[in-house]
Amino acid sequence: MRRPRWGKSVTFFGTSGANTESPPASEEPAEATPQGRRRGRAAAVAQQQAAAQTHDDRGVVVCGSDRAMLRVVTELVGSGELVTAVVNPASRHFDRISELGAKQVMGVRVVSESVLRRAGVDAEGKKPSTARALVLLDADDVHNVHTALTAREMDPDLRIIVQMVNPRLGAQLNELLGDCVVISGPQLAAPAFVADALEDDELTWLEVGARRMVAGPAELIRDHVTALANSTDSATPKLLPTESTDPTTDVVLGLGLRKVWRTRDVRRTGWVMATRDVLDRRVRIIAAVMALFALTGTALMHYIAGVPWLRALYLALGAVTSAGIEDNVFSDAPPWAKVAAVVVQLSGIVLVALLTAVIVDSLIGARLSRVIGGVRGRPRNHVIVCGLGTVGARVLEIMSERGVAVVGVEQDDDAPGVQTAHRLRIPVVMGDSSLEETLRSAGVQRAQAVLAITNGDITNLETAMVVRELNEDARITMRMFDHDLAQRVERQLGLGHSRSVSMLVAPAVAAAVANRRSQTTVPAGRRVLLLTEVTVERDSVAVGKRLGELDESGGLRVLARQRGATWDWTPAFDEVLTAGVRIAVAGTRSGLARLLLATRAPHRPERSERIEP
């Protein structure tokens, strides 16, 4: 049966992050009856009141010095926030940050308690801080953790948003600091790069209920949590089905992707091919010269000295390899034979030294990674990932889960993705990705897609240009920070798509600062579902009701509820709801709108915010 085509958008969230992609414009079928129209009008009113919240005029403190700092400050200033930027004056972005419209720019080398107090983290007793949120964007996780702990001691109620590279450390920090949002740039960006490389429109990555999850076809998803849609009818699938006649056609929510047996995978060179590479042309020449000396010495000793063949071969090899020579054999030999034996032995010493040096050169350094993890044979229809940093490492993991044949290219042996590639048994070509020789070693002429995601815009641009010369049919995606350059490259050079990690991080940070509800759109045919988290507010209609009653109104399914700092994914549906309970739900727009009306406190000051379609 033909699989339904979904929307092109692929999204990913950091912990409690926000949607960073525009959702598809597909609509639910309109109700033709008067009751349906009334429900539609009620849903529209609910959408306008959905995320109303009290206005807070306090500022936001942003600490950082890298490229993400520029994007985040621009996003926050554009959202009307009063931003205080704390920047290292040695940063090459310092002048640009000063021009972005921040209320105050502080040039400091170390973010200390006194610096935070000057920036607005100055709570005293019941008096709140001048700043309502602190954003930490340092590239060093240790510095971010130190600053976050300091700020929490100064203000227990301060909202802290931290960008972390290490996801495990980020999860622990989120539990320790209370009102803390942890956002991971690699986790946000990697699925988008994978989608571009595979032209993938089937999976939606998200984080809800403190779980990293994926929605998509049942055949691709493992550890199913719930069925979101029955897509037997691809035009109008049944949303949130209780049962399905053909579960293989369902759109489901799960914890990850199924492991796929890769029958046409790219093979690594392995130890056999590595040995062949170590015994290169230099080793073969030296070995040939030593063999020539040994054979010549064997013949001379046999015919001139009358030594038997085997003993002559033994003596010749001992002389050539510097293992020693028996003097009594040559004691009665002519002077020229003694001189020849000494010359052979000295030559053997030189040859053995050269042989040792060549083998050591082949085994030590970057060459070791190249010969052991390089590409074997002539791979076809694979994906080449150039740049195995934190983003590249996550891309390799997703590609491996999808069963995609992939080859990594990296110049630095210590890059995080190199170890990830060895763990996943993915071939890695060590070298500069902008060089034709390196790309040819990765099989670029027969690749279906190339991801240029190193940390340098110029390197990525050079890589894309070389790839286009070698393979005109390959899909190219570049990681580029400079937005203007990226647009001009796409428009004038036609080198493929470009993405920026900071462009994906900035909206997620802005959403976390504003405490907006994270919301993910999962398309199925011509209909859509929304997955989000909702808090039951004091004096709302939902207080005192059973958890299962939320499902009974239709168009809604409760996935989990929060107990303290942890989430319960097997909630008791006869449990009575109390104020402050947070639940994770999946629902249609009308079902979610009714839930928001039921969980929202009456007479609450409003600020216009709509439910994304």
Coordinates of C-alpha atoms in Angstrom, one line a residue:
M1 CA 0.0 0.0 0.0
R2 CA 1.3 3.4 -0.9
R3 CA 2.6 5.3 2.1
P4 CA 1.0 8.7 2.7
R5 CA 3.3 11.7 2.0
W6 CA 3.8 14.0 4.9
G7 CA 4.8 17.6 5.4
K8 CA 8.4 18.5 4.6
S9 CA 9.1 20.0 8.0
V10 CA 11.4 18.1 10.4
T11 CA 11.8 19.5 13.9
F12 CA 13.6 18.8 17.1
F13 CA 13.5 20.2 20.6
G14 CA 16.0 20.6 23.3
T15 CA 14.7 20.0 26.8
S16 CA 11.6 22.0 27.1
G17 CA 12.5 23.7 23.9
A18 CA 10.3 25.2 21.2
N19 CA 9.3 24.4 17.6
T20 CA 11.9 25.8 15.2
E21 CA 10.2 25.0 11.9
S22 CA 7.1 26.3 10.2
P23 CA 4.4 23.6 10.4
P24 CA 2.6 22.4 7.3
A25 CA -0.6 24.2 6.2
S26 CA -2.8 21.1 6.0
E27 CA -6.2 21.5 7.6
E28 CA -8.7 19.2 9.2
P29 CA -11.9 18.6 7.2
A30 CA -14.4 21.4 8.1
E31 CA -17.6 20.5 9.7
A32 CA -20.6 21.3 7.6
T33 CA -23.3 21.1 10.3
P34 CA -24.3 24.1 12.5
Q35 CA -23.0 22.2 15.5
G36 CA -19.7 21.8 13.7
R37 CA -19.5 25.5 12.9
R38 CA -20.2 26.4 16.5
R39 CA -17.5 24.0 17.6
G40 CA -15.2 25.6 15.1
R41 CA -15.9 29.1 16.4
A42 CA -15.4 28.0 20.0
A43 CA -12.1 26.4 19.0
A44 CA -11.0 29.7 17.2
V45 CA -11.8 31.7 20.4
A46 CA -9.8 29.2 22.4
Q47 CA -6.9 29.5 20.1
Q48 CA -6.8 33.2 20.7
Q49 CA -6.8 32.7 24.5
A50 CA -4.6 29.6 24.5
A51 CA -1.4 30.9 25.9
A52 CA -2.4 34.1 27.6
Q53 CA 0.0 35.0 30.4
T54 CA 0.9 38.0 32.6
H55 CA 3.3 40.5 31.1
D56 CA 6.7 40.8 32.7
D57 CA 8.8 43.9 31.9
R58 CA 12.0 42.5 33.6
G59 CA 15.0 42.0 31.4
V60 CA 17.0 39.0 30.2
V61 CA 20.7 38.4 30.8
V62 CA 22.6 36.6 28.1
C63 CA 26.1 35.3 28.6
G64 CA 28.3 34.1 25.8
S65 CA 30.8 35.0 23.1
D66 CA 30.3 32.8 20.1
R67 CA 28.1 32.8 17.0
A68 CA 25.0 31.5 18.8
M69 CA 25.2 34.6 21.0
L70 CA 24.6 36.9 18.0
R71 CA 21.5 34.9 16.9
V72 CA 20.0 34.7 20.4
V73 CA 20.5 38.4 21.2
T74 CA 18.9 39.3 17.8
E75 CA 16.0 37.0 18.4
L76 CA 15.3 38.3 21.9
V77 CA 15.7 42.0 20.9
G78 CA 13.3 41.3 18.0
S79 CA 10.8 39.8 20.5
G80 CA 10.8 43.0 22.5
E81 CA 12.9 41.7 25.4
L82 CA 15.2 44.0 27.4
V83 CA 18.6 42.3 26.9
T84 CA 21.8 42.6 29.0
A85 CA 24.6 41.0 27.1
V86 CA 27.6 39.7 29.1
V87 CA 30.4 39.2 26.5
N88 CA 34.1 38.5 26.7
P89 CA 35.8 41.6 25.2
A90 CA 38.4 39.4 23.4
S91 CA 35.6 37.8 21.4
R92 CA 35.7 38.7 17.7
H93 CA 31.9 39.1 17.9
F94 CA 32.0 41.8 20.6
D95 CA 31.5 44.8 18.3
R96 CA 28.6 43.1 16.4
I97 CA 26.8 42.2 19.6
S98 CA 27.1 45.8 20.7
E99 CA 25.2 46.9 17.6
L100 CA 22.3 44.5 18.0
G101 CA 20.1 46.7 20.2
A102 CA 20.8 45.2 23.6
K103 CA 19.9 47.5 26.6
Q104 CA 23.4 47.0 28.0
V105 CA 26.6 45.3 26.9
M106 CA 29.1 44.3 29.6
G107 CA 32.6 43.3 28.5
V108 CA 34.0 40.9 31.2
R109 CA 36.4 37.9 30.9
V110 CA 34.9 35.8 33.8
V111 CA 31.3 35.7 34.8
S112 CA 31.4 36.0 38.6
E113 CA 28.8 36.7 41.2
S114 CA 29.5 40.4 41.2
V115 CA 29.0 40.5 37.4
L116 CA 25.7 38.7 37.6
R117 CA 24.5 41.1 40.3
R118 CA 25.4 44.1 38.1
A119 CA 23.6 42.5 35.2
G120 CA 20.4 42.2 37.2
V121 CA 20.5 38.9 39.2
D122 CA 20.0 40.8 42.4
A123 CA 17.1 39.2 44.3
E124 CA 16.9 40.2 48.0
G125 CA 14.3 38.5 50.3
K126 CA 10.9 38.7 48.6
K127 CA 12.1 41.3 46.1
P128 CA 12.6 39.6 42.7
S129 CA 15.7 40.1 40.5
T130 CA 15.7 42.9 37.9
A131 CA 16.3 40.1 35.4
R132 CA 13.6 37.3 35.0
A133 CA 15.8 35.0 33.0
L134 CA 19.5 34.1 32.5
V135 CA 20.7 32.6 29.2
L136 CA 24.1 30.8 29.3
L137 CA 25.7 30.1 25.9
D138 CA 29.3 29.5 26.7
A139 CA 30.9 26.8 24.6
D140 CA 32.4 25.2 27.7
D141 CA 29.8 23.1 29.6
V142 CA 31.8 23.5 32.9
H143 CA 31.6 27.3 32.8
N144 CA 27.9 27.1 32.1
V145 CA 27.3 24.8 35.0
H146 CA 29.4 27.0 37.3
T147 CA 27.5 30.1 36.4
A148 CA 24.1 28.4 36.6
L149 CA 24.8 27.1 40.2
T150 CA 26.0 30.6 41.2
A151 CA 22.9 32.3 39.8
R152 CA 20.6 29.7 41.5
E153 CA 22.1 30.5 44.8
M154 CA 21.6 34.2 44.2
D155 CA 18.0 33.8 43.1
P156 CA 16.1 30.6 43.6
D157 CA 13.2 31.8 41.4
L158 CA 15.3 32.9 38.4
R159 CA 14.6 31.1 35.1
I160 CA 17.8 29.7 33.7
I161 CA 18.3 28.6 30.0
V162 CA 21.5 26.7 29.3
Q163 CA 23.0 25.5 26.1
M164 CA 24.8 22.2 26.7
V165 CA 26.9 20.0 24.5
N166 CA 26.9 17.0 26.8
P167 CA 23.2 15.8 27.0
R168 CA 23.7 13.6 30.0
L169 CA 25.2 16.5 32.0
G170 CA 22.3 18.6 30.8
A171 CA 19.7 16.2 32.0
Q172 CA 21.2 16.1 35.5
L173 CA 21.5 19.9 35.6
N174 CA 17.9 20.2 34.7
E175 CA 16.9 18.1 37.7
L176 CA 19.2 20.0 40.1
L177 CA 18.4 23.6 39.2
G178 CA 14.6 23.5 39.2
D179 CA 13.3 26.1 36.8
C180 CA 16.0 25.3 34.2
V181 CA 15.7 24.7 30.5
V182 CA 18.6 22.8 28.8
I183 CA 18.9 23.2 25.0
S184 CA 21.3 21.2 22.9
G185 CA 22.4 22.6 19.5
P186 CA 23.5 19.3 18.1
Q187 CA 20.2 17.6 19.1
L188 CA 18.3 20.4 17.4
A189 CA 20.3 20.6 14.2
A190 CA 21.2 17.0 13.4
P191 CA 17.7 15.8 12.4
A192 CA 17.4 18.7 10.0
F193 CA 20.7 17.9 8.3
V194 CA 19.7 14.2 8.0
A195 CA 16.3 15.2 6.5
D196 CA 18.1 17.3 3.9
A197 CA 20.5 14.5 3.0
L198 CA 17.8 11.9 2.6
E199 CA 15.0 14.1 1.3
D200 CA 13.1 12.7 4.3
D201 CA 9.6 13.8 4.9
E202 CA 8.5 10.9 7.1
L203 CA 9.8 11.6 10.6
T204 CA 9.2 14.3 13.2
W205 CA 11.6 14.5 16.1
L206 CA 10.4 16.1 19.3
E207 CA 10.8 16.2 23.1
V208 CA 7.8 15.9 25.3
G209 CA 7.5 14.8 28.9
A210 CA 11.3 15.0 29.3
R211 CA 11.6 12.2 26.6
R212 CA 13.3 12.5 23.3
M213 CA 10.8 10.9 20.9
V214 CA 10.0 10.5 17.2
A215 CA 6.7 10.3 15.3
G216 CA 6.5 8.5 12.0
P217 CA 5.4 5.3 10.2
A218 CA 5.1 2.3 12.5
E219 CA 7.5 0.2 10.4
L220 CA 10.3 2.7 11.2
I221 CA 9.6 3.3 14.9
R222 CA 10.6 1.1 17.8
D223 CA 9.1 1.0 21.3
H224 CA 5.7 2.4 20.4
V225 CA 4.1 4.7 23.0
T226 CA 0.8 5.4 21.2
A227 CA -0.8 5.4 17.8
L228 CA -1.4 8.9 16.5
A229 CA -3.2 8.1 13.3
N230 CA -4.5 5.2 11.3
S231 CA -3.4 6.0 7.7
T232 CA -5.3 3.3 5.9
D233 CA -7.1 6.1 4.1
S234 CA -4.2 8.4 3.2
A235 CA -6.5 11.4 2.5
T236 CA -8.5 11.5 5.7
P237 CA -6.7 9.2 8.3
K238 CA -8.4 8.5 11.6
L239 CA -6.7 10.5 14.4
L240 CA -5.8 9.0 17.8
P241 CA -7.3 5.5 17.0
T242 CA -8.1 3.2 19.9
E243 CA -7.5 0.1 17.7
S244 CA -6.3 -0.5 14.1
T245 CA -7.0 -3.3 11.6
D246 CA -3.6 -2.8 10.0
P247 CA -1.1 -1.4 12.6
T248 CA 1.7 -1.3 10.0
T249 CA 0.0 1.7 8.3
D250 CA -0.3 3.7 11.5
V251 CA 1.5 6.9 12.4
V252 CA 2.9 6.2 15.8
L253 CA 4.9 7.9 18.6
G254 CA 7.9 6.0 19.8
L255 CA 11.2 6.2 21.6
G256 CA 13.5 5.8 18.6
L257 CA 14.1 4.2 15.2
R258 CA 14.3 0.5 14.4
K259 CA 17.7 -0.9 13.8
V260 CA 17.9 -1.7 10.1
W261 CA 20.1 -4.5 8.7
R262 CA 22.3 -2.7 6.2
T263 CA 22.8 -5.1 3.3
R264 CA 24.5 -2.5 1.1
D265 CA 26.5 -0.8 3.7
V266 CA 29.9 0.9 3.1
R267 CA 32.6 -1.4 4.3
R268 CA 35.6 -0.3 6.4
T269 CA 39.0 -1.3 5.3
G270 CA 39.6 -3.5 8.4
W271 CA 42.9 -5.1 9.5
V272 CA 43.5 -7.0 6.3
M273 CA 43.3 -3.9 4.2
A274 CA 45.1 -2.0 6.9
T275 CA 48.0 -4.4 6.7
R276 CA 48.1 -4.0 2.9
D277 CA 48.2 -0.2 3.4
V278 CA 51.0 -0.4 5.9
L279 CA 53.0 -2.5 3.5
D280 CA 53.1 0.3 1.0
R281 CA 55.5 0.9 -1.9
R282 CA 58.3 2.1 0.4
V283 CA 58.2 -1.1 2.5
R284 CA 58.0 -3.3 -0.6
I285 CA 61.1 -1.6 -2.2
I286 CA 63.2 -2.0 1.0
A287 CA 62.1 -5.6 1.4
A288 CA 63.0 -6.3 -2.3
V289 CA 66.5 -4.9 -1.8
M290 CA 67.0 -6.9 1.4
A291 CA 65.8 -10.1 -0.5
L292 CA 68.3 -9.3 -3.3
F293 CA 71.2 -9.0 -0.9
A294 CA 70.2 -12.2 0.9
L295 CA 69.9 -14.2 -2.4
T296 CA 73.2 -12.9 -3.7
G297 CA 75.0 -13.6 -0.4
T298 CA 73.5 -17.1 -0.4
A299 CA 74.8 -17.9 -3.9
L300 CA 78.2 -16.5 -3.2
M301 CA 78.7 -18.5 0.0
H302 CA 77.5 -21.7 -1.6
Y303 CA 79.6 -21.5 -4.7
I304 CA 82.7 -19.8 -3.3
A305 CA 82.9 -21.0 0.3
G306 CA 81.2 -24.3 -0.4
V307 CA 78.5 -23.8 2.3
P308 CA 75.3 -25.9 1.9
W309 CA 72.3 -24.0 0.5
L310 CA 70.2 -23.9 3.7
R311 CA 73.2 -22.9 5.9
A312 CA 74.2 -20.3 3.2
L313 CA 70.7 -18.8 3.3
Y314 CA 70.8 -18.7 7.1
L315 CA 74.1 -16.9 7.1
A316 CA 73.1 -14.5 4.4
L317 CA 69.9 -13.5 6.2
G318 CA 71.8 -13.1 9.4
A319 CA 74.2 -10.7 7.7
V320 CA 71.4 -8.7 5.9
T321 CA 69.2 -8.4 9.0
S322 CA 72.1 -7.5 11.3
A323 CA 71.4 -10.7 13.4
G324 CA 75.1 -11.5 13.2
I325 CA 77.6 -13.5 11.1
E326 CA 79.8 -16.5 12.0
D327 CA 83.4 -15.4 11.8
N328 CA 84.7 -19.0 11.4
V329 CA 83.0 -19.4 8.1
F330 CA 84.9 -16.4 6.7
S331 CA 88.2 -17.0 8.6
D332 CA 89.8 -18.7 5.6
A333 CA 87.9 -16.7 2.9
P334 CA 89.7 -14.3 0.6
P335 CA 90.0 -10.7 1.7
W336 CA 87.4 -9.5 -0.9
A337 CA 84.8 -12.0 0.5
K338 CA 85.4 -10.6 4.0
V339 CA 85.0 -7.0 2.8
A340 CA 81.8 -8.0 0.9
A341 CA 80.4 -9.6 4.1
V342 CA 81.0 -6.4 6.1
V343 CA 79.4 -4.3 3.4
V344 CA 76.4 -6.5 3.3
Q345 CA 76.1 -6.4 7.1
L346 CA 76.3 -2.6 7.1
S347 CA 73.8 -2.3 4.3
G348 CA 71.5 -4.6 6.3
I349 CA 71.7 -2.3 9.3
V350 CA 70.7 0.7 7.2
L351 CA 67.9 -1.3 5.5
V352 CA 66.5 -2.5 8.8
A353 CA 66.5 1.0 10.2
L354 CA 64.7 2.3 7.1
L355 CA 62.1 -0.5 7.3
T356 CA 61.4 0.3 11.0
A357 CA 61.0 4.0 10.3
V358 CA 58.6 3.4 7.4
I359 CA 56.4 1.0 9.4
V360 CA 56.3 3.3 12.4
D361 CA 55.3 6.2 10.1
S362 CA 52.5 4.1 8.7
L363 CA 51.1 3.1 12.1
I364 CA 51.5 6.3 14.1
G365 CA 49.5 9.5 13.7
A366 CA 46.5 10.2 11.5
R367 CA 47.5 7.4 9.1
L368 CA 46.4 4.8 11.7
S369 CA 42.9 6.1 11.7
R370 CA 42.9 6.3 7.9
V371 CA 44.0 2.7 7.2
I372 CA 41.9 1.1 9.9
G373 CA 38.7 3.1 9.4
G374 CA 38.9 4.1 5.8
V375 CA 36.6 3.1 2.9
R376 CA 36.9 -0.4 1.4
G377 CA 36.0 -1.0 -2.2
R378 CA 33.8 1.4 -4.3
P379 CA 30.7 2.4 -2.3
R380 CA 27.6 3.7 -4.1
N381 CA 24.6 5.7 -3.1
H382 CA 26.0 6.6 0.3
V383 CA 26.0 9.8 2.3
I384 CA 29.3 11.6 3.1
V385 CA 29.4 13.6 6.3
C386 CA 32.2 16.2 6.3
G387 CA 32.9 17.4 9.8
L388 CA 32.6 15.1 12.7
G389 CA 32.1 17.5 15.6
T390 CA 29.2 17.3 18.0
V391 CA 26.7 17.9 15.2
G392 CA 28.4 15.4 12.9
A393 CA 28.5 12.8 15.7
R394 CA 24.7 13.0 16.2
V395 CA 24.2 12.9 12.4
L396 CA 26.2 9.6 12.3
E397 CA 24.0 8.1 15.0
I398 CA 20.8 9.0 13.3
M399 CA 22.1 7.7 9.9
S400 CA 23.1 4.5 11.6
E401 CA 19.7 4.1 13.2
R402 CA 18.1 4.6 9.8
G403 CA 20.3 2.0 8.2
V404 CA 21.9 4.5 5.8
A405 CA 25.3 3.8 4.3
V406 CA 27.5 6.7 5.4
V407 CA 31.1 7.7 5.3
G408 CA 32.7 10.3 7.6
V409 CA 35.4 12.8 6.7
E410 CA 37.4 14.6 9.5
Q411 CA 40.7 16.3 9.8
D412 CA 41.1 16.1 13.6
D413 CA 41.7 12.7 15.2
D414 CA 40.2 13.9 18.5
A415 CA 36.9 15.1 17.1
P416 CA 33.9 13.6 18.9
G417 CA 32.5 12.0 15.8
V418 CA 35.6 10.0 15.1
Q419 CA 35.1 7.9 18.2
T420 CA 31.4 7.7 17.4
A421 CA 32.2 6.4 13.9
H422 CA 34.5 3.7 15.3
R423 CA 31.9 2.6 17.8
L424 CA 29.3 2.3 15.0
R425 CA 31.8 0.8 12.6
I426 CA 31.4 3.6 10.1
P427 CA 34.3 4.3 7.8
V428 CA 36.2 7.5 8.4
V429 CA 38.5 9.2 5.9
M430 CA 41.0 11.4 7.7
G431 CA 41.9 14.6 5.8
D432 CA 40.7 18.0 4.7
S433 CA 37.2 17.8 3.2
S434 CA 37.9 20.7 0.9
L435 CA 40.6 18.7 -1.0
E436 CA 39.7 16.6 -4.0
E437 CA 41.9 13.7 -3.0
T438 CA 40.1 13.4 0.4
L439 CA 36.6 13.4 -1.2
R440 CA 37.6 10.9 -3.8
S441 CA 38.8 8.6 -1.1
A442 CA 35.3 8.8 0.4
G443 CA 33.7 7.9 -2.9
V444 CA 32.2 11.3 -3.7
Q445 CA 31.7 10.4 -7.4
R446 CA 29.1 7.8 -6.5
A447 CA 27.6 9.4 -3.4
Q448 CA 23.9 10.4 -3.2
A449 CA 24.4 13.3 -0.7
V450 CA 27.1 15.3 1.0
L451 CA 26.8 17.2 4.3
A452 CA 29.5 19.9 4.7
I453 CA 29.0 20.6 8.4
T454 CA 32.5 21.6 9.7
N455 CA 32.8 24.6 11.9
G456 CA 34.1 26.9 9.1
D457 CA 31.9 28.6 6.5
I458 CA 34.7 28.8 4.0
T459 CA 35.7 25.2 4.4
N460 CA 32.1 24.1 3.9
L461 CA 31.8 26.3 0.8
E462 CA 35.0 25.0 -0.7
T463 CA 33.8 21.4 0.0
A464 CA 30.5 22.1 -1.7
M465 CA 32.3 23.5 -4.8
V466 CA 34.6 20.5 -5.1
V467 CA 31.7 18.1 -4.7
R468 CA 29.7 19.8 -7.4
E469 CA 32.7 19.5 -9.8
L470 CA 33.1 15.8 -9.0
N471 CA 29.4 14.8 -8.8
E472 CA 26.8 17.1 -10.3
D473 CA 23.9 14.8 -9.1
A474 CA 24.8 14.8 -5.4
R475 CA 22.5 16.6 -2.9
I476 CA 24.6 19.1 -1.0
T477 CA 23.8 20.7 2.4
M478 CA 26.1 23.2 3.9
R479 CA 26.4 24.5 7.5
M480 CA 26.8 28.2 7.2
F481 CA 26.6 30.9 9.9
D482 CA 26.6 34.0 7.7
H483 CA 23.0 34.3 6.6
D484 CA 23.6 36.7 3.8
L485 CA 26.4 34.6 2.4
A486 CA 24.2 31.5 2.6
Q487 CA 21.4 33.2 0.6
R488 CA 23.8 34.4 -2.1
V489 CA 25.5 31.0 -2.4
E490 CA 22.1 29.2 -2.8
R491 CA 20.8 31.8 -5.2
Q492 CA 23.8 32.4 -7.4
L493 CA 26.0 29.3 -7.2
G494 CA 23.3 26.7 -6.8
L495 CA 25.3 24.6 -4.4
G496 CA 22.4 23.2 -2.5
H497 CA 20.7 24.1 0.8
S498 CA 22.4 25.7 3.8
R499 CA 21.5 25.6 7.5
S500 CA 22.8 27.2 10.7
V501 CA 22.8 25.6 14.1
S502 CA 22.5 29.0 15.8
M503 CA 19.5 29.8 13.7
L504 CA 17.8 26.7 15.1
V505 CA 19.0 27.4 18.7
A506 CA 17.9 31.0 18.8
P507 CA 14.1 30.5 18.5
A508 CA 14.2 27.7 21.1
V509 CA 16.0 30.0 23.5
A510 CA 13.5 32.8 22.9
A511 CA 10.6 30.4 23.5
A512 CA 12.2 29.2 26.7
V513 CA 12.7 32.7 27.9
A514 CA 9.1 33.6 27.3
N515 CA 8.0 30.3 28.8
R516 CA 5.9 29.6 25.8
R517 CA 4.5 26.1 25.5
S518 CA 6.5 23.8 23.4
Q519 CA 4.3 22.5 20.6
T520 CA 5.0 20.0 17.8
T521 CA 3.0 19.5 14.7
V522 CA 2.8 15.9 13.3
P523 CA 1.1 15.7 9.9
A524 CA -0.8 12.7 8.7
G525 CA -2.3 12.9 5.3
R526 CA -4.3 16.1 5.1
R527 CA -4.8 16.2 8.9
V528 CA -2.5 17.2 11.7
L529 CA -2.0 16.4 15.4
L530 CA -0.4 18.7 18.0
L531 CA 1.8 17.4 20.8
T532 CA 2.4 19.6 23.8
E533 CA 2.6 20.0 27.6
V534 CA -0.2 21.8 29.5
T535 CA -0.3 22.9 33.2
V536 CA -3.5 22.8 35.2
E537 CA -3.9 26.2 36.7
R538 CA -5.5 27.1 40.0
D539 CA -9.3 27.6 40.0
S540 CA -9.6 26.2 36.4
V541 CA -12.4 23.9 35.4
A542 CA -10.1 20.9 35.2
V543 CA -9.2 21.0 38.9
G544 CA -11.0 18.1 40.7
K545 CA -11.7 16.2 37.5
R546 CA -10.4 12.7 36.8
L547 CA -7.4 12.5 34.4
G548 CA -9.4 10.2 32.1
E549 CA -12.2 12.7 31.7
L550 CA -9.9 14.8 29.5
D551 CA -9.9 12.0 26.9
E552 CA -13.6 11.6 27.0
S553 CA -14.3 14.9 25.2
G554 CA -12.6 13.5 22.1
G555 CA -9.8 14.7 19.9
L556 CA -7.3 14.4 22.8
R557 CA -5.1 11.7 24.4
V558 CA -3.2 12.1 27.7
L559 CA 0.3 10.6 27.3
A560 CA 2.0 11.3 30.7
R561 CA 1.7 13.4 33.8
Q562 CA 4.5 15.0 35.9
R563 CA 5.2 13.9 39.4
G564 CA 7.6 16.4 41.0
A565 CA 10.7 16.4 38.8
T566 CA 9.8 13.1 37.0
W567 CA 7.2 12.1 34.4
D568 CA 4.9 9.1 34.8
W569 CA 4.2 7.6 31.4
T570 CA 1.6 5.1 32.8
P571 CA -0.7 7.5 34.6
A572 CA -3.8 6.3 36.5
F573 CA -6.7 7.8 34.6
D574 CA -9.0 7.8 37.7
E575 CA -6.5 10.1 39.4
V576 CA -8.0 13.5 40.4
L577 CA -6.3 16.5 38.9
T578 CA -4.9 19.2 41.2
A579 CA -3.6 22.7 40.5
G580 CA 0.0 22.7 39.2
V581 CA -0.2 19.3 37.6
R582 CA 1.5 19.2 34.2
I583 CA 0.4 16.8 31.5
A584 CA 1.7 15.8 28.1
V585 CA -1.0 15.4 25.5
A586 CA -1.6 14.7 21.8
G587 CA -4.7 16.1 20.2
T588 CA -6.3 17.8 17.3
R589 CA -6.5 21.6 17.3
S590 CA -10.1 21.7 18.5
G591 CA -9.4 19.1 21.2
L592 CA -6.3 20.9 22.4
A593 CA -8.2 24.2 22.4
R594 CA -10.9 22.7 24.7
L595 CA -8.2 21.4 27.0
L596 CA -6.6 24.8 27.3
L597 CA -9.9 26.4 28.1
A598 CA -10.5 23.8 30.8
T599 CA -7.0 24.1 32.4
R600 CA -6.7 27.9 32.3
A601 CA -7.7 30.0 35.3
P602 CA -10.6 32.4 34.8
H603 CA -10.2 36.2 34.5
R604 CA -6.5 35.8 33.8
P605 CA -4.7 38.8 32.2
E606 CA -4.1 37.9 28.6
R607 CA -1.5 38.4 26.0
S608 CA -2.4 37.3 22.5
E609 CA -0.8 34.0 21.4
R610 CA -2.3 31.5 19.0
I611 CA -2.0 27.8 18.6
E612 CA 0.1 27.1 15.6
P613 CA -1.8 25.3 12.8

